[in-house]
Amino acid sequence: MTPHLRHLAKAVSLAALCAAVPFAAMAAGEVTFIQPVEPTGLDPSEDSPVAAGQVTWQNVFEGLVTIDRNAEIQPQLAESWDISDDGLTYTFHLRPNVTYHNGAAFDANVAKFSLDKLIGPDSTNGQKALYAAIASVEVADDMTLVVTLSQPNSDLLYWMGFPAAVMVEPTSAATNATAPVGTGPFKVDEWRKGDRVIMSAYDGYWGGRPELDTVTARFIADPQAQVAALKSGQAQVIAELGAPELFEQFTSDAKFTAHAGAGEMEVVAGMNNTRPPFDDPRVRQALMMSIERSALVDVVTSGYGTPIGSHFSPASPFYEDLTGTYSYDPEAAKALLADAGYADGFTFTFSVPNRTYAQRSAEIMQAFFQQIGVTANIEITDFPAAWVTQVMTGRDYDMTIIGHAEPLDINIYARHPYYFNYENPDFDATIAAIAAATTPEARAEGYKTAQEIIATDVPALFLYSNPKLGVWDAGLQGVWENGPVPSNDMTDVRWAN
Amino acid sequence: MPRLLRILKQAAGLALVLGISSFVIFALIEAAPGDAATIMLGTNAAPDTLAALRAELGLDRSFLVRYVEWLLGLLRGDLGMSYIYKTPVADLIGERLMVTLPLAVLATALSLAIALPLGVWAANRPSGPVDTVASLFSQVGIAVPNFWIGLLLILGVALGLGLFSTGGFPGWSAGIGPAFSALILPAVALAIPQSAVLTRVTRASVIEVINEDFVRTARAKGLSRTRALWRHAVPNAMLPVVTMLGLQIPFLISGAVLVENVFTLPGLGTLAYQSLSQRDLIVVQNVILLFALIVLVANAVVDALYAVIDPRLKGRT
């Protein structure tokens, strides 16, 4: 070796040694959580409400009300509220002494600004439709906000607790996407795009200083890489592990808490209800009976998911177990198909988004369909871009499969247009009745009926509800076990001593 | 041909190729279904909300208007604003280059540090034990894809032995040590296939040169075998090695896309991949154009290096 090369070799090995310094363990008061998708902006009232909410909802931004870990509505920036007997007027009594991270005070004018922005004509809030019942927002006094509806909507208070309806302040609203300013326990210090968002405790928080000093959100899409980051101590929480087969190893590891919680996502195979043969309910029912959902769950979610028979998941307070409506019975399915005029089966195109759960489910369903003589040609579509354009908005498909993550979203079957192309006046009337319900009992009854109607009519094949497979450091307390709203609420998280 | 004219001609050629690339890139991405607004708003968005956001992002304007605007911006040195991040694209690319550039340099340095000694050594004693090892290394190294090596390194070195980082990038602000620790395994993953090719080229080239007259002359003048090898044979054998190094730059870039994703490094490759799946058109255009520019410049540099290495090639282009 020449002196030059020897020098180079020395330098390289020295550098390698320097790099091999083991990682400093996370200091107390710091937590890093992993989520698969990086938000397109950090303001959940404007950008990608799910991914943005998973970083900033509750941590940075708060609403008039909030949804707690048990899916219950709780007061937040509104201490209390009154609803008029006709269900048309909501009077919110706001919490005093609340400040934003930039020092601005929260009051009824700020709240009015937020809601007007949400429902206004220039709104780019993807969930705007949920708040369509709001007719006007008025300031009664500094601490009192009056919201008037054009028609009763018993779900509205629940939607008000959503990431999409967080309270933003006028002077920072335009820059919240990159430099969010909220009223929450943590303020955003830095967003390293493509990598992480770093947040730290806000001293002026109305609820008192949070337990943690620093909270970091890291964006890692690959489940294997998520696991590697957790095991090497670079992160402490995976709120939703994307690969169920990697979950098992944590259940017996004392260093971690592994919890298969109830998730909000229902995986359904939607059919184009106006396109033959799916316009015949008997065909849809036969397809439903051809699938053994428990076997599907075993393969797709390593058995952690729950088979469903209608659109709600067991995480919903209104969940009804309707898996028995059309349980697995391939012989009955064949008979029903013959009855509908398809004794020899048929062939269709199955437009499957390029997501692991969807592709796996589709392959298993293809095998089940084959047993009753139905051939599904799987066609993989790029999600979200191509899928949203072709299936969701274009409604040009036979059958597709997707997870619906929004809570209380059974009303999608009453939306016209929506990708199912499903028309059922009885169902529409039921959804209208739920909105107009003035008692909790009437509302619950409405949701029960709605689930039963679609369980029988099968506008989509109801497959399973996705578990929320959470893994976190065993020393952490207060992490949400269930996921009534997609979020990583770190408000109550702390290290046990 | 006067030198200035040649440089001007080369620059014009470069500009023309970049211009054509820019249009092809723009048109291809435009043809893909879906846009940034659709992705940002999710599956529940109402058509009027979508229209509002498209208008806000300027996506409602025609293909040509947006293309020309982009080109005019480029001429002013303005790469535009990311739809998704609402940040100037130049800033995004600058941040990511801080990861990808050191990674590429480190990978190239590593691959040379492996390939040169190994190739020369193997050439010095053909069919000896080192040559056998070198030939096995280059066969395996060429056959195994770099992202797979990356996965093995994560499982074995990072998780198994607890050495180095498994992914992510702490940022240069965290200090040289942690930053280097995050880059070393991805650099190794990138370097192994590259050094496998370089080892093979170095060996073949040195074997060819080693039997030439000038090496024999050097030996006859009393130089030791090793000195004659390193002083006279190796420098003269470098031309194919430099050529191969230049040719490998596109592979280094495409490799970086995969390896950065495996190691979740926020580099240029991850940015390209991510913005493509989010249809952040303006970012994709600029990043791919930058890749094209890097490849073109690398080729020009290799051409220029030829003349330095082998003066006989001067003036021939």
XYZ file of C-alpha atoms in Angstrom, chain B:
317
model
C -11.296 24.419 -32.865
C -10.650 27.347 -30.544
C -11.190 26.397 -26.962
C -13.851 29.025 -26.200
C -15.963 27.955 -29.141
C -15.795 24.355 -28.005
C -16.936 25.289 -24.499
C -19.762 27.399 -25.903
C -20.835 24.564 -28.150
C -20.825 22.181 -25.210
C -22.851 24.587 -23.083
C -25.404 25.039 -25.860
C -25.693 21.291 -26.227
C -26.202 20.977 -22.480
C -28.899 23.645 -22.488
C -30.690 21.974 -25.384
C -30.684 18.568 -23.695
C -31.910 20.141 -20.434
C -34.652 22.022 -22.296
C -35.916 18.860 -23.955
C -35.674 16.948 -20.671
C -37.678 19.628 -18.894
C -40.539 19.319 -21.372
C -40.526 15.521 -21.319
C -40.487 15.505 -17.518
C -43.304 18.052 -17.285
C -45.460 16.252 -19.847
C -44.954 12.808 -18.340
C -45.896 13.870 -14.833
C -48.807 15.885 -16.154
C -50.132 12.739 -17.841
C -50.292 10.801 -14.563
C -53.776 10.804 -13.038
C -54.497 12.822 -9.892
C -53.075 16.122 -8.693
C -51.712 17.669 -5.520
C -55.087 19.151 -4.547
C -56.814 15.757 -4.699
C -54.183 14.294 -2.428
C -54.083 17.174 0.024
C -57.820 17.151 0.605
C -58.259 13.423 1.032
C -61.170 11.288 0.003
C -63.976 13.267 1.590
C -63.521 16.586 -0.189
C -66.446 18.181 -1.963
C -65.920 19.277 -5.602
C -66.145 22.997 -4.774
C -63.478 22.670 -2.064
C -61.264 20.888 -4.569
C -61.831 23.655 -7.099
C -60.997 26.296 -4.482
C -57.720 24.618 -3.621
C -56.801 24.085 -7.289
C -57.347 27.776 -7.902
C -55.262 28.652 -4.850
C -52.381 26.467 -6.048
C -52.700 27.686 -9.624
C -53.406 24.163 -10.842
C -56.495 25.328 -12.724
C -54.332 27.012 -15.336
C -53.375 25.254 -18.542
C -50.450 22.913 -18.996
C -48.550 25.305 -21.262
C -48.998 28.336 -19.035
C -47.599 26.443 -16.075
C -44.735 24.998 -18.123
C -43.679 28.365 -19.535
C -43.987 29.965 -16.118
C -41.708 27.302 -14.682
C -39.111 27.827 -17.439
C -39.168 31.606 -17.032
C -38.779 31.141 -13.291
C -35.789 28.832 -13.835
C -34.118 31.481 -15.982
C -34.535 33.942 -13.106
C -33.210 31.331 -10.701
C -36.655 30.834 -9.130
C -37.625 27.171 -8.887
C -41.155 27.907 -7.680
C -43.148 27.030 -4.584
C -43.947 23.471 -3.446
C -47.719 22.872 -3.580
C -47.568 20.496 -0.675
C -45.045 22.077 1.676
C -45.765 25.681 0.644
C -42.025 26.280 0.810
C -39.711 27.475 -1.989
C -38.521 24.433 -3.945
C -34.950 25.757 -3.905
C -34.964 25.633 -0.094
C -36.329 22.081 -0.093
C -33.713 20.918 -2.585
C -30.975 22.749 -0.700
C -31.927 21.020 2.568
C -32.003 17.621 0.886
C -28.688 18.122 -0.903
C -27.117 18.490 2.528
C -27.917 14.798 2.994
C -27.578 13.350 -0.494
C -24.349 15.057 -1.484
C -22.342 13.877 1.549
C -23.923 10.449 1.095
C -22.844 10.232 -2.547
C -19.343 11.512 -1.799
C -18.958 9.109 1.109
C -20.219 6.197 -0.979
C -17.847 7.026 -3.830
C -14.898 7.442 -1.462
C -15.723 4.125 0.189
C -16.081 2.311 -3.098
C -12.742 3.657 -4.325
C -11.118 2.772 -1.005
C -12.287 -0.808 -1.465
C -11.959 -1.189 -5.224
C -8.538 0.335 -5.929
C -6.402 -1.688 -3.489
C -8.421 -4.843 -4.079
C -8.347 -4.533 -7.878
C -4.642 -3.681 -8.045
C -3.741 -6.406 -5.598
C -5.778 -8.946 -7.531
C -4.134 -7.875 -10.784
C -0.680 -8.149 -9.252
C -1.171 -11.852 -8.488
C -3.799 -13.204 -10.887
C -5.395 -16.451 -9.677
C -3.888 -15.901 -6.248
C -6.045 -15.966 -3.085
C -6.687 -12.199 -3.199
C -7.778 -12.447 -6.816
C -10.213 -15.216 -5.899
C -11.668 -13.097 -3.098
C -11.860 -10.050 -5.379
C -13.617 -11.985 -8.109
C -16.118 -13.451 -5.631
C -16.706 -9.993 -4.148
C -17.317 -8.376 -7.512
C -19.693 -11.129 -8.622
C -21.778 -10.992 -5.456
C -21.577 -7.186 -5.257
C -22.884 -6.748 -8.785
C -25.636 -9.312 -8.331
C -27.088 -8.047 -5.053
C -29.159 -4.844 -5.230
C -28.133 -1.989 -2.921
C -31.467 -1.646 -1.113
C -31.222 -5.313 -0.145
C -27.726 -4.741 1.219
C -29.253 -1.807 3.089
C -31.890 -4.034 4.688
C -29.246 -6.584 5.680
C -27.123 -3.844 7.211
C -30.094 -2.559 9.208
C -30.900 -6.024 10.518
C -27.331 -7.146 11.132
C -25.254 -4.120 12.012
C -27.775 -1.615 13.310
C -30.252 -3.867 15.136
C -28.085 -6.926 15.702
C -24.904 -5.239 16.893
C -26.483 -1.951 17.924
C -23.937 0.019 15.887
C -24.738 3.102 13.836
C -28.113 4.545 13.107
C -30.990 2.590 11.629
C -32.589 5.418 9.825
C -33.497 9.039 9.813
C -31.078 11.895 9.888
C -30.377 13.897 13.056
C -29.272 16.913 10.999
C -25.799 18.425 10.761
C -26.714 20.640 13.707
C -26.553 17.521 15.887
C -22.815 17.311 15.178
C -20.520 15.424 12.829
C -20.612 12.175 14.825
C -24.380 11.537 14.841
C -24.749 12.809 11.273
C -21.963 10.573 10.068
C -23.418 7.682 12.009
C -26.677 8.083 10.107
C -24.897 8.166 6.747
C -22.332 5.405 7.075
C -24.578 2.349 6.584
C -26.458 3.799 3.599
C -23.090 4.792 2.129
C -21.849 1.223 2.551
C -25.028 -0.087 0.903
C -24.448 2.236 -2.045
C -20.711 1.603 -2.171
C -20.727 -2.190 -2.316
C -22.283 -2.640 -5.789
C -20.287 0.333 -7.054
C -16.985 -0.982 -5.732
C -17.757 -4.437 -7.127
C -17.856 -2.985 -10.630
C -14.813 -0.795 -10.010
C -12.779 -3.703 -8.626
C -13.397 -5.664 -11.786
C -12.505 -2.729 -14.050
C -9.388 -1.857 -12.045
C -8.143 -5.432 -12.120
C -8.636 -5.844 -15.856
C -7.066 -2.506 -16.645
C -4.023 -3.017 -14.428
C -3.425 -6.502 -15.862
C -3.432 -4.971 -19.324
C -0.956 -2.246 -18.414
C 1.295 -4.345 -16.220
C 2.770 -6.177 -19.200
C 3.468 -3.032 -21.219
C 6.982 -2.023 -22.122
C 7.186 1.025 -19.884
C 6.536 -1.044 -16.790
C 9.197 -3.523 -17.841
C 11.578 -0.613 -18.429
C 10.868 0.736 -14.961
C 11.607 -2.668 -13.471
C 14.816 -2.933 -15.515
C 15.913 0.432 -14.109
C 15.845 -1.185 -10.682
C 12.402 -0.239 -9.339
C 10.868 -2.863 -7.061
C 7.849 -4.720 -8.401
C 5.487 -2.918 -6.021
C 6.898 0.527 -6.767
C 6.753 -0.041 -10.501
C 3.188 -1.198 -10.124
C 1.968 1.804 -8.118
C 4.162 4.471 -9.717
C 3.831 3.480 -13.370
C 1.194 0.833 -13.993
C -1.659 2.093 -11.794
C -1.776 5.736 -12.976
C -1.791 4.551 -16.566
C -4.558 2.083 -15.830
C -6.908 4.714 -14.392
C -8.646 5.788 -17.609
C -11.237 2.974 -17.675
C -11.728 3.378 -13.919
C -12.556 7.076 -14.292
C -14.849 6.294 -17.217
C -16.674 3.731 -15.119
C -16.906 6.139 -12.200
C -18.585 8.667 -14.494
C -20.914 6.058 -15.942
C -21.967 5.039 -12.466
C -23.290 8.418 -11.439
C -26.806 7.715 -12.749
C -26.731 4.427 -10.848
C -25.594 6.275 -7.760
C -28.587 8.599 -8.089
C -31.139 5.856 -8.692
C -29.511 3.835 -5.933
C -29.797 6.794 -3.606
C -33.574 6.936 -4.197
C -33.942 3.334 -3.024
C -31.329 3.388 -0.292
C -32.576 6.682 1.156
C -36.042 5.177 1.341
C -34.789 2.044 3.077
C -32.916 4.149 5.634
C -35.631 6.843 5.770
C -33.021 9.491 5.034
C -34.517 12.848 4.095
C -32.401 13.208 0.956
C -33.060 14.173 -2.625
C -34.080 10.626 -3.534
C -36.728 10.500 -0.823
C -37.927 13.936 -1.896
C -38.289 12.770 -5.508
C -40.176 9.643 -4.479
C -42.402 11.423 -1.990
C -43.299 14.352 -4.201
C -44.081 12.017 -7.069
C -46.536 10.042 -4.975
C -48.041 13.295 -3.687
C -48.113 14.762 -7.200
C -46.146 17.766 -5.984
C -45.443 18.383 -9.634
C -43.206 21.396 -9.276
C -40.834 19.631 -6.886
C -40.611 16.494 -9.050
C -39.844 18.548 -12.156
C -37.017 20.395 -10.479
C -35.501 17.372 -8.785
C -35.493 15.268 -11.946
C -34.071 18.144 -13.936
C -31.348 18.452 -11.321
C -30.618 14.721 -11.676
C -30.340 15.207 -15.440
C -28.017 18.145 -14.912
C -25.790 16.131 -12.557
C -25.485 13.298 -15.087
C -24.669 15.687 -17.940
C -22.114 17.617 -15.921
C -20.532 14.389 -14.691
C -20.085 13.243 -18.277
C -18.474 16.542 -19.196
C -16.133 16.303 -16.222
C -15.126 12.747 -17.151
C -14.375 13.935 -20.683
C -12.209 16.696 -19.305
C -10.435 14.280 -16.977
C -9.462 12.058 -19.900
C -7.192 14.773 -21.182
C -5.588 15.167 -17.794
C -5.003 11.467 -17.308
C -3.884 10.692 -20.820
C -2.400 13.682 -22.620
C -2.551 11.724 -25.888
C -6.336 12.278 -25.886
C -6.047 16.065 -25.716
C -7.836 17.810 -28.539
C -9.740 14.686 -29.531
C -13.455 15.040 -28.896
